[in-house]
CSV table of C-alpha atoms in Angstrom, one decimal:
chain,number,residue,atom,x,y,z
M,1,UNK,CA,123.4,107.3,133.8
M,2,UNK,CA,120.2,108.3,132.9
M,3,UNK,CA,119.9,111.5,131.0
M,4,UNK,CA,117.1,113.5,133.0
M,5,UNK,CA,114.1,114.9,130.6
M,6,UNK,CA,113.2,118.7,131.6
M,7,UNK,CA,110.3,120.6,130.2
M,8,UNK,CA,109.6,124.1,130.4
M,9,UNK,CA,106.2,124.7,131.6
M,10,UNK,CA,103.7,127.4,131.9
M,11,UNK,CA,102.8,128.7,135.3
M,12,UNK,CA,100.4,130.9,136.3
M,13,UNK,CA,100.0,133.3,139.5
M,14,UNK,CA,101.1,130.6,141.7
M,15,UNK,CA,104.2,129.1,140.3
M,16,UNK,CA,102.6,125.2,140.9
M,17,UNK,CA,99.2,126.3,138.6
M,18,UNK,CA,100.9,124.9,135.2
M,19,UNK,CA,97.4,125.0,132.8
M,20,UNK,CA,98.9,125.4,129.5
M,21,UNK,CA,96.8,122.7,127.1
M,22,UNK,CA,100.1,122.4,125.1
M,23,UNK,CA,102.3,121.7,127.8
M,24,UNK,CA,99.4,119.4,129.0
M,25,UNK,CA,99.6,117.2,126.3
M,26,UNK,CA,103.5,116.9,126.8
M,27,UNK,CA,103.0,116.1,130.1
M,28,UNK,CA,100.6,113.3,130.0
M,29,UNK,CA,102.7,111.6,126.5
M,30,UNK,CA,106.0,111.6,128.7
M,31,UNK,CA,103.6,109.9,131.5
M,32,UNK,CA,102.1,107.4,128.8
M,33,UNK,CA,106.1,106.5,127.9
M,34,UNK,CA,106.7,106.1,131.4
M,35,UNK,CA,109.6,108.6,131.0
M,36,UNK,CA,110.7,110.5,134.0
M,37,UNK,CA,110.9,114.5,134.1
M,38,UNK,CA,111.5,117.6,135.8
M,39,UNK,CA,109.5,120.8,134.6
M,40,UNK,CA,110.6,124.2,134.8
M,41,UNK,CA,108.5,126.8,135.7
M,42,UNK,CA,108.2,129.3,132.8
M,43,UNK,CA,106.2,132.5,132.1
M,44,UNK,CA,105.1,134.1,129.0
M,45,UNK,CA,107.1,137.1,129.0
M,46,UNK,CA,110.4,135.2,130.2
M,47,UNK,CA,111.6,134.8,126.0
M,48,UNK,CA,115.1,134.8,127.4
M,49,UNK,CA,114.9,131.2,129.1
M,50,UNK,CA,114.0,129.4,125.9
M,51,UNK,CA,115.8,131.3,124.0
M,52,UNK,CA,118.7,128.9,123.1
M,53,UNK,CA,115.9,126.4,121.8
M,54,UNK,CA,114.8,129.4,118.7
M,55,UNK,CA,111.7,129.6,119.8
M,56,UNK,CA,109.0,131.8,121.9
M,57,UNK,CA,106.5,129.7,123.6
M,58,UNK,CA,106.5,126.5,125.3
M,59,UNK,CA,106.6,123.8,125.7
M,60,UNK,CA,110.0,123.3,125.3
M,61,UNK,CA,111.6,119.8,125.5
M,62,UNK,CA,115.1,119.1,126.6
M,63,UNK,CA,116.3,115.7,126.5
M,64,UNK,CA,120.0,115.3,126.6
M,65,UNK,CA,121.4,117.0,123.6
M,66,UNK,CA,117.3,117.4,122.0
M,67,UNK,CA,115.9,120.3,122.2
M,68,UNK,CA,112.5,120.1,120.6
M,69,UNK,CA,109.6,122.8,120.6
M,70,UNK,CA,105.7,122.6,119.3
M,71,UNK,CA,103.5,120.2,121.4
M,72,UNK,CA,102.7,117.8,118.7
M,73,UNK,CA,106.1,117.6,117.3
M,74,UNK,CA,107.5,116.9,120.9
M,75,UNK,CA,105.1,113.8,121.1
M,76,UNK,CA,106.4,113.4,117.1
M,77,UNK,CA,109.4,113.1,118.7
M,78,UNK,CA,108.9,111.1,121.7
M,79,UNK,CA,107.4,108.2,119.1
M,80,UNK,CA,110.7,108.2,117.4
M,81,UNK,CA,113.1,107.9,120.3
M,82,UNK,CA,110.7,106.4,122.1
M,83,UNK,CA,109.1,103.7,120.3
M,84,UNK,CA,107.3,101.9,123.2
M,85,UNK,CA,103.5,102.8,123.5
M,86,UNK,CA,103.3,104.7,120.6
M,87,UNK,CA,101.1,108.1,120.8
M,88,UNK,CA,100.5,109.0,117.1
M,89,UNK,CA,101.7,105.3,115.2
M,90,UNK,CA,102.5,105.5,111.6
M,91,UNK,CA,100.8,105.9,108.8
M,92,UNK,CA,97.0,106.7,108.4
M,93,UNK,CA,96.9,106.5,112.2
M,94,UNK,CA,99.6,109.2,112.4
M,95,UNK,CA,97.5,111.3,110.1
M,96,UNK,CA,94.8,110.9,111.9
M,97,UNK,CA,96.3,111.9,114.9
M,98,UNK,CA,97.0,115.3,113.4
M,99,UNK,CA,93.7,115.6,112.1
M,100,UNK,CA,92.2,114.7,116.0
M,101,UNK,CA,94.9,117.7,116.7
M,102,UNK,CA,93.2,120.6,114.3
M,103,UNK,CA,89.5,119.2,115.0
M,104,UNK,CA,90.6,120.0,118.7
M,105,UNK,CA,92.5,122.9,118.1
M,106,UNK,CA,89.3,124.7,115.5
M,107,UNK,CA,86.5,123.4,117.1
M,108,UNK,CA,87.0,122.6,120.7
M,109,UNK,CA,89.4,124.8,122.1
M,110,UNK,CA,87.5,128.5,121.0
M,111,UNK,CA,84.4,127.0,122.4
M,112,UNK,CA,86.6,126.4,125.9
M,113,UNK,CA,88.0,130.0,126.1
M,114,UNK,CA,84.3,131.5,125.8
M,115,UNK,CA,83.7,129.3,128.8
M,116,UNK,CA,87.1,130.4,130.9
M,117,UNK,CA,88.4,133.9,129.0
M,118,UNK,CA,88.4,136.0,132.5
M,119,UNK,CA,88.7,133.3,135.2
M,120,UNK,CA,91.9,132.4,132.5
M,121,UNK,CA,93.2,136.1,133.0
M,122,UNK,CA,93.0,135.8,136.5
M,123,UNK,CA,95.0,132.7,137.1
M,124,UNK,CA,97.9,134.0,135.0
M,125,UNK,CA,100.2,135.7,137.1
M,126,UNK,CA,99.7,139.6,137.0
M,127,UNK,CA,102.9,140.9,135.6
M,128,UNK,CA,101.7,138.7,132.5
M,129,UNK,CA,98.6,139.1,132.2
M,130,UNK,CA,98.8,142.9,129.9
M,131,UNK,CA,100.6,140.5,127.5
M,132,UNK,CA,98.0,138.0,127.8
M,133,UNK,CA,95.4,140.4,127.3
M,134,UNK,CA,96.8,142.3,124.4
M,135,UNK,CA,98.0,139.4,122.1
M,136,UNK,CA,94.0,137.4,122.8
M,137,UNK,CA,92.1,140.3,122.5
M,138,UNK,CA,94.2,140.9,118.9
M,139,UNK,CA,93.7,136.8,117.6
M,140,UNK,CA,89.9,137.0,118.4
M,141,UNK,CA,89.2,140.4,117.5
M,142,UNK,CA,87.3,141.3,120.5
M,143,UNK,CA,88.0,142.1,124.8
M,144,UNK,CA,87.8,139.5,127.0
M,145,UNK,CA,85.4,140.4,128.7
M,146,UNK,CA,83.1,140.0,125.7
M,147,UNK,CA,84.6,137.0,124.6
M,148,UNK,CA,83.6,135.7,128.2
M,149,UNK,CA,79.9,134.1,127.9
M,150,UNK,CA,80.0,130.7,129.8
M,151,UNK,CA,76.3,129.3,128.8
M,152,UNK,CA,77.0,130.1,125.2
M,153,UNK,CA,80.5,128.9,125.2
M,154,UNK,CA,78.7,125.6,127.0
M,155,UNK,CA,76.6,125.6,124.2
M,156,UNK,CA,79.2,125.7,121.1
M,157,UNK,CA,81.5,123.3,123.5
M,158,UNK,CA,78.8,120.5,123.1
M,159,UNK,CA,78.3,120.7,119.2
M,160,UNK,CA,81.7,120.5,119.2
M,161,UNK,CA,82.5,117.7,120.8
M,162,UNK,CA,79.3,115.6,119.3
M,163,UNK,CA,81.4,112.8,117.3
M,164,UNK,CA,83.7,112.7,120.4
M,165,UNK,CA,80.4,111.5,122.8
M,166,UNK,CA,79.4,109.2,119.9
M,167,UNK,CA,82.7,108.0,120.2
M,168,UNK,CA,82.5,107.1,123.9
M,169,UNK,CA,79.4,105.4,123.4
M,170,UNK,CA,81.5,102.5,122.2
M,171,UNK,CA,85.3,102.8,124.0
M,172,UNK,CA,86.0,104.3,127.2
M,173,UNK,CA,88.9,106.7,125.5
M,174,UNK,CA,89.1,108.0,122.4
M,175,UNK,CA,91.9,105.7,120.5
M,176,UNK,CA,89.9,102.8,122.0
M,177,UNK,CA,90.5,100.6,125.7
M,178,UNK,CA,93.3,102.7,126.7
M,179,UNK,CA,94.4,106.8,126.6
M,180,UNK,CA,96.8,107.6,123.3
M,181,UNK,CA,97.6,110.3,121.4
M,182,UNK,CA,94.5,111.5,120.5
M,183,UNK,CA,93.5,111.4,124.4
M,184,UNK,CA,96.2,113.5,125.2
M,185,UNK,CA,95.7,116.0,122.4
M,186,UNK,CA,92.1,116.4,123.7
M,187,UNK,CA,92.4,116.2,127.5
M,188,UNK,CA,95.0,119.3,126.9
M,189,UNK,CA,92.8,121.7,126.1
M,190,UNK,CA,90.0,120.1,128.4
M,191,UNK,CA,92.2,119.9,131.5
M,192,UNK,CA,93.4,123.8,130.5
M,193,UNK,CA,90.2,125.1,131.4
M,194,UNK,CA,89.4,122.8,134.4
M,195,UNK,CA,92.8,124.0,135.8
M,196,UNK,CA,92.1,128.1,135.6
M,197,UNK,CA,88.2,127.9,136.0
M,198,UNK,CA,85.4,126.0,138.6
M,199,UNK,CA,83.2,126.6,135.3
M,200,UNK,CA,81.1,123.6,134.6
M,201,UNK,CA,82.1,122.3,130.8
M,202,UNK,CA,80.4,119.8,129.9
M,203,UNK,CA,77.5,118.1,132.2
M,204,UNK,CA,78.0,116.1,135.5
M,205,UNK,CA,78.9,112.5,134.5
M,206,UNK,CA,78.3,112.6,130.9
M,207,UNK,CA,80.2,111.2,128.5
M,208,UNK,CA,82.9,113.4,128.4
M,209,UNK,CA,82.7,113.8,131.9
M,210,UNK,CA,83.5,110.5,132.8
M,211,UNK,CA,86.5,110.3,130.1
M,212,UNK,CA,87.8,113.5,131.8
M,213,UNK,CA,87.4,111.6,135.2
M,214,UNK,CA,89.4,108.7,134.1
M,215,UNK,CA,92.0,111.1,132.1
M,216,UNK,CA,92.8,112.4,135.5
M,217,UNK,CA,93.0,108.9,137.3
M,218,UNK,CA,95.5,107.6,134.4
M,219,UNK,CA,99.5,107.1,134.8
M,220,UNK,CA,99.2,107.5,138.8
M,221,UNK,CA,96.6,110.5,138.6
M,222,UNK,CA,99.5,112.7,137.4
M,223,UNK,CA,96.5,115.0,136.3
M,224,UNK,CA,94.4,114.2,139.1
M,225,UNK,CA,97.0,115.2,141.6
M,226,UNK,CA,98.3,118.8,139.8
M,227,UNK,CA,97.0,121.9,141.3
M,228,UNK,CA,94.2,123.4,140.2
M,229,UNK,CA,92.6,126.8,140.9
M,230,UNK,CA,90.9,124.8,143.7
M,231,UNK,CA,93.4,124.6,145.5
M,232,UNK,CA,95.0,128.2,145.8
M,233,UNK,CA,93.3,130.9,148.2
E,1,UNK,CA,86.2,80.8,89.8
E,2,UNK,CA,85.6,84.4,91.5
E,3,UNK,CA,82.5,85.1,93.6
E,4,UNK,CA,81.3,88.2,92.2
E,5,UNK,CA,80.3,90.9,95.0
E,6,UNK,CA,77.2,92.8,94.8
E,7,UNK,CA,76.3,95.8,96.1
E,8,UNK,CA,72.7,97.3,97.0
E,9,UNK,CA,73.2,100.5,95.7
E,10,UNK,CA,70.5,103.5,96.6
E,11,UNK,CA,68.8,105.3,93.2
E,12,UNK,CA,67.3,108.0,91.8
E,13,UNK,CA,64.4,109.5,89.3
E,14,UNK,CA,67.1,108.1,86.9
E,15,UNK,CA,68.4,104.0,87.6
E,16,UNK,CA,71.9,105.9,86.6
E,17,UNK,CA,71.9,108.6,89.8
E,18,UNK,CA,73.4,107.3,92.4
E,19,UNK,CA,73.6,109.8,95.6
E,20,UNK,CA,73.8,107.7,98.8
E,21,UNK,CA,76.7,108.8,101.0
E,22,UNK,CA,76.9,105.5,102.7
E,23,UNK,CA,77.0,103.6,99.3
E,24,UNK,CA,79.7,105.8,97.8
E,25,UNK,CA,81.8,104.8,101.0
E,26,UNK,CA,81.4,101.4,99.8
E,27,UNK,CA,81.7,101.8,96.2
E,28,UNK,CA,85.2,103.6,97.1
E,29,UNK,CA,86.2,101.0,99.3
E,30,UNK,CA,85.9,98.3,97.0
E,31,UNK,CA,87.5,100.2,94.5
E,32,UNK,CA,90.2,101.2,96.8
E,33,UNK,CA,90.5,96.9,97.3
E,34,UNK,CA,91.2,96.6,93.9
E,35,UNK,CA,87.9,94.1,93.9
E,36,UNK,CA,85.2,93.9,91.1
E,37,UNK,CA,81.8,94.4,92.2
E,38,UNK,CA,78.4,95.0,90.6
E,39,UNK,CA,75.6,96.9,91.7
E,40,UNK,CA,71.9,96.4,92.6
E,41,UNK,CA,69.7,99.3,92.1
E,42,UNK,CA,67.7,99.8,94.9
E,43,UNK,CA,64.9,102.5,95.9
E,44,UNK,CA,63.7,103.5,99.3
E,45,UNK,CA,60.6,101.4,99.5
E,46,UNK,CA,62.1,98.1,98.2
E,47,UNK,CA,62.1,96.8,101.8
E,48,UNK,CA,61.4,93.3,100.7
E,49,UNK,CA,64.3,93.5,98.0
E,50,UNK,CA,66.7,93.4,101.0
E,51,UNK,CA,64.6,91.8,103.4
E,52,UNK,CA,66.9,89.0,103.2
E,53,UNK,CA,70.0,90.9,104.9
E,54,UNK,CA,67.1,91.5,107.7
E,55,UNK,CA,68.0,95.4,107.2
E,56,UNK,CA,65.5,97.7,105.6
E,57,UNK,CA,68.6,100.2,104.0
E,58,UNK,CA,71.1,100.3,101.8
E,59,UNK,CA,74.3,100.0,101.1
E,60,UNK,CA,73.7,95.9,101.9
E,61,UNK,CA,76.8,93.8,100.2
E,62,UNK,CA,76.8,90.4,98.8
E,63,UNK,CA,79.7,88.8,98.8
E,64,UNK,CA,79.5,84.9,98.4
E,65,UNK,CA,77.7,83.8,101.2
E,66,UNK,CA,78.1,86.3,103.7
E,67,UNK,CA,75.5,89.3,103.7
E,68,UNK,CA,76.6,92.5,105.2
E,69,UNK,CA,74.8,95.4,106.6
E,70,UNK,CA,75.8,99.3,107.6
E,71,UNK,CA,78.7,101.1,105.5
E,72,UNK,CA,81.2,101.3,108.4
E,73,UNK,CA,80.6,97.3,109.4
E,74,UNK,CA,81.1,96.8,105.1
E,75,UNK,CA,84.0,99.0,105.0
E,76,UNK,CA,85.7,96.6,108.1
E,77,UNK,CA,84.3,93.3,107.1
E,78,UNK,CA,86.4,94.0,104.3
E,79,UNK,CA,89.3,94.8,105.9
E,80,UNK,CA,88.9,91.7,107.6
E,81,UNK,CA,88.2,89.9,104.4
E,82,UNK,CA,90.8,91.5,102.1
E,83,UNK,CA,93.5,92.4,104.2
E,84,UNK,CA,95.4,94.6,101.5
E,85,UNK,CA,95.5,98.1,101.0
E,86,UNK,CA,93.6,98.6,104.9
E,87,UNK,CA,91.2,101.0,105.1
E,88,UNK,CA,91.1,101.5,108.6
E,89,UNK,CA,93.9,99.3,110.3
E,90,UNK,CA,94.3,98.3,113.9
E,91,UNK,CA,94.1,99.4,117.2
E,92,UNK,CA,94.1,103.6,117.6
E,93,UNK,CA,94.3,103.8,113.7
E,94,UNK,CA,90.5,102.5,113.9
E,95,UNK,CA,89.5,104.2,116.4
E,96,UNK,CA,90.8,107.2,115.1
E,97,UNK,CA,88.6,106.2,111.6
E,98,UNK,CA,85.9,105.7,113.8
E,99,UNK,CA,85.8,109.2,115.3
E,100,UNK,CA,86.4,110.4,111.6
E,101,UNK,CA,82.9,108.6,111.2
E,102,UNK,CA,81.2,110.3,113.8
E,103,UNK,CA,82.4,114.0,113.2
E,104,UNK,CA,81.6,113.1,109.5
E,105,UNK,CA,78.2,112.4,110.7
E,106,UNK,CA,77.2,115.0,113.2
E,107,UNK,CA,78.9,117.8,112.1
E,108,UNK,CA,79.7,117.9,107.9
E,109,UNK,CA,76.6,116.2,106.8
E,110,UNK,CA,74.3,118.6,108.0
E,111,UNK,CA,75.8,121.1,107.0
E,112,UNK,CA,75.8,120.2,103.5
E,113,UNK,CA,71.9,119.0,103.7
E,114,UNK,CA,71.3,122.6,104.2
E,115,UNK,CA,73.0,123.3,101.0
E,116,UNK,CA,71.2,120.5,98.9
E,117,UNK,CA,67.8,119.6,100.8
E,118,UNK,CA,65.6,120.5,97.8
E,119,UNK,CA,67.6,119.1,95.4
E,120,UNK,CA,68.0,116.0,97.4
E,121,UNK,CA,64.2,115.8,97.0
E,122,UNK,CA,63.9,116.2,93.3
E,123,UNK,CA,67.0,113.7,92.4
E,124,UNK,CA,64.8,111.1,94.1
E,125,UNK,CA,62.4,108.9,92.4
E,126,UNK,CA,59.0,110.7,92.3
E,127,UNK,CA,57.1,107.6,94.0
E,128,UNK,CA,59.8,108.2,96.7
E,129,UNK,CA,59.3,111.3,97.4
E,130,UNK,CA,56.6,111.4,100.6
E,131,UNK,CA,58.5,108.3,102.5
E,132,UNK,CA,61.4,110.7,101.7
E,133,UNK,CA,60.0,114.1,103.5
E,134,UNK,CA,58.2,112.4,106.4
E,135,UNK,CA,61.0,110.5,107.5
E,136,UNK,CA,63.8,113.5,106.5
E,137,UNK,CA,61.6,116.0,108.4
E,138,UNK,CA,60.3,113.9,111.4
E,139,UNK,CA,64.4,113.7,112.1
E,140,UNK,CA,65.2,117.4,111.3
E,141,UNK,CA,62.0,119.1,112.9
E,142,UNK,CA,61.3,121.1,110.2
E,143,UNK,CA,60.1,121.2,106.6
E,144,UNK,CA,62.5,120.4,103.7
E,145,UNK,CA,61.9,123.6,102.3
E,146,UNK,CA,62.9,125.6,106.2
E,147,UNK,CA,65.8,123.1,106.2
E,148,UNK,CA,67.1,124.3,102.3
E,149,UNK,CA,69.7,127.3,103.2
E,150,UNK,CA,72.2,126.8,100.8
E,151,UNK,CA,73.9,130.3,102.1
E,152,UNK,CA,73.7,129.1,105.6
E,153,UNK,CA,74.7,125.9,104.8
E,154,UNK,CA,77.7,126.8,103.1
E,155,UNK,CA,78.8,129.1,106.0
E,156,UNK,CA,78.3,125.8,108.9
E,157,UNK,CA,80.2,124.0,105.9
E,158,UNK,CA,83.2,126.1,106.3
E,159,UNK,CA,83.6,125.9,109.8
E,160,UNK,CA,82.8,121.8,110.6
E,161,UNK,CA,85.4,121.8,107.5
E,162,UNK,CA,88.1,123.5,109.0
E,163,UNK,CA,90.2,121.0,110.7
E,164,UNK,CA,90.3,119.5,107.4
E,165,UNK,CA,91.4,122.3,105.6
E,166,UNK,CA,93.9,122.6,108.2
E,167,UNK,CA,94.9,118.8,107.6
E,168,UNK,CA,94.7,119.2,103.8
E,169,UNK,CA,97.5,122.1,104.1
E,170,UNK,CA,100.4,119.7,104.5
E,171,UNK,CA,99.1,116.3,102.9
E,172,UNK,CA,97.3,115.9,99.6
E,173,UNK,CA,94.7,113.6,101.1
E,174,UNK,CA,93.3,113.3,105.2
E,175,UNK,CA,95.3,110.1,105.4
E,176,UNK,CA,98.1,110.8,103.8
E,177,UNK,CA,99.7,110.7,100.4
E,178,UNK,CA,97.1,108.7,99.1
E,179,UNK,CA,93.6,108.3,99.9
E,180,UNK,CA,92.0,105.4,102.8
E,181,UNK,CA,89.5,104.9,104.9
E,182,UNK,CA,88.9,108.6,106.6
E,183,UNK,CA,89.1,110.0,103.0
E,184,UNK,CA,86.0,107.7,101.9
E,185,UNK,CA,83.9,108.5,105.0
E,186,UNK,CA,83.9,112.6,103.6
E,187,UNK,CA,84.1,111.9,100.4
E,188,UNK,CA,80.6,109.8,100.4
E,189,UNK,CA,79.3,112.8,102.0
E,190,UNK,CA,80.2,115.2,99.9
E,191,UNK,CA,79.4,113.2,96.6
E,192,UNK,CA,76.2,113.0,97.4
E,193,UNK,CA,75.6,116.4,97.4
E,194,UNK,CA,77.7,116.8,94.4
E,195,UNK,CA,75.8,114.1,92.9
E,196,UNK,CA,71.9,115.5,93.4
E,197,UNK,CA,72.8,119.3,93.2
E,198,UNK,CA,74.7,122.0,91.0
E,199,UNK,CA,74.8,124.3,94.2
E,200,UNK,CA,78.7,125.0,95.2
E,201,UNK,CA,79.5,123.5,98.1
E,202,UNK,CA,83.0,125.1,99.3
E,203,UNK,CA,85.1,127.9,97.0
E,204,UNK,CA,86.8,127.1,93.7
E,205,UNK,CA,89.9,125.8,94.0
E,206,UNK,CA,90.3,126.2,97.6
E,207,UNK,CA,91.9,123.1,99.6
E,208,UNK,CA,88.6,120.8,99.9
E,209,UNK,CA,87.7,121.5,96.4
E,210,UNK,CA,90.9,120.3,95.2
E,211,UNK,CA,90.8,117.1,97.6
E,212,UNK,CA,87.7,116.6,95.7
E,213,UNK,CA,88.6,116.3,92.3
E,214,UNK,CA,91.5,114.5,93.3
E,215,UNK,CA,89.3,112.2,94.8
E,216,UNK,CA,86.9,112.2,91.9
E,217,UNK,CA,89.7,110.9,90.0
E,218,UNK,CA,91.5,108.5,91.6
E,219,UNK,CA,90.7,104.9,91.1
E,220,UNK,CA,90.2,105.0,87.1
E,221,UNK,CA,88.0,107.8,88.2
E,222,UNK,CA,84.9,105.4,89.3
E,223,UNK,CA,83.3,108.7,91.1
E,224,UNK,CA,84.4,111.3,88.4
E,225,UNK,CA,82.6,108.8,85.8
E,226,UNK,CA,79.8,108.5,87.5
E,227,UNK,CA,76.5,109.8,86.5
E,228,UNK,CA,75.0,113.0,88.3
E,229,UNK,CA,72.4,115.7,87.8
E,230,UNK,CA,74.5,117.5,85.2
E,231,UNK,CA,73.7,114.1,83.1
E,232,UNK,CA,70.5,113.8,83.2
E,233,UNK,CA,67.6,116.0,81.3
């Protein structure tokens, strides 16, 4: 019998929108293993679900008797009972995974939200989004509605990701021929703000562009398929 | 009998100062190898000293009868040639080293050229100094002395550096419990600042200054030996 791996995901206003760049991750390093999963639909201010894992925010990884929480210690984990297709490796290429995860967590991702801050709000579903709003507005230190500039957030996006387009000068994904760990830890936060916002990131069929492209063909287009704020009225 | 490697090693006003950020990725790889080398003093307009490697920069290495160019093809050839102690590895782990490269590049360096630019100029050799500011301000599109913000520079400093204080929080080096390939790539940037000027870089004590003077002592302290402005007259 095969023990059936669930994850508790973040939805938005419409119960299939799941954009969290944490959960993202998850989902794509389950897909790289080839592991099979339900999700369950989760939403911020539903603490009670996930209580029995000790923890407040997802995702939220049950697998049999498991219960594992924090994105990159879920993937942590899926390398160790999961040794095929490793995500992170050992070693200096482990460390260097978790580096790739605070370069994209410091630079990239605060560039993103300046990009997506209000379309963001409004894809989270409204009985959330005071929550949303008050616990943002506190970690940045401004209202959304300030932190919301597009062109400039365009702007800081593409210093940041500078080594990453040197990087795909030379490989078409970031740990080389094929998507790993560091692909994942990216394309989370990328696929985040493509999921809430028709924002323009980065420009049409650059480098990053085409990464993203192929990042949402990969593992049967399980990105490529999920809904999107395109497709909700 | 051993064939000695030599290394083509960038100069200053004084034979003794040694600055370049790509030769002090070398110089800490071969130490890191455990492999004897000597070095070749070399300054900016010796183009026919080298003209041998068919390369018109330094760091060029020697070793027997191959002739290598560009510190990132060094640093693998000798992975390839010395297989022990890797500084990159395999598969993701090099591309992951690779990235390190290019964030390195694009967004620390400048940073800390902003810090240093006018000290830069006066560490280098006097009859240096013109090919020096043509080229350096041909590729910044400004004058050295527009370019020298050492306040500025210290504030971009801080925040290309802060995945790495991040990183630095739960390991004593970025790859790990002891220093490799990713470690070298900053470390030759941020030696040769150290190197041509007394300006502080990042705060006393904080995480990267502590990686530093770990790093200036590791390896029978080959970088914390090494001669620098404080030296010299």
């Amino acid at each position: 019998m095969t023990v059936a791996i669930k994850l508790y995901d973040l939805c938005g206003r419409d119960e299939r929108l799941r954009f969290s760049p944490f959960c993202w991750r998850v989902r794509m390093a389950l897909a790289h293993k080839g592991l099979e999963f339900t999700t369950q639909p989760w939403r911020f201010l539903e603490k009670d679900a996930i209580a029995f894992a000790n923890h407040d925010k997802v995702p939220v990884l049950v697998d049999g008797e498991q219960v594992v929480t924090d994105s990159f210690d879920i993937m942590r984990y899926l390398d160790d009972a999961y040794p095929q297709a490793p995500l992170f490796g050992e070693g200096a290429s482990y460390q260097r995974a978790r580096f790739f995860k605070h370069y994209v967590e410091r630079s990239v991702t605060p560039a993103l939200f300046r990009i997506v801050a209000l379309d963001l709000l409004a894809a989270i579903h409204p009985d959330d989004r005071d929550y949303f709003r008050e616990t943002r507005e506190a970690r940045f230190g401004c209202t959304l509605e300030a932190l919301h500039q597009p062109e400039q957030g365009r702007g800081l996006l593409k210093q940041a990701l500078a080594p990453v387009y040197a990087q795909l000068k030379d490989a078409d994904f970031i740990d080389g021929d094929s998507p790993a760990g560091a692909d994942y830890l990216l394309f989370g936060s990328m696929m985040w703000a493509y999921s809430v916002s028709q924002e323009p990131l980065v420009e049409d069929e650059d480098e990053v562009d085409q990464w993203f492209k192929r990042m949402l063909a990969v593992h049967d287009g399980i990105a490529g398929k999920a809904t999107t704020v395109r497709d909700i009225a």
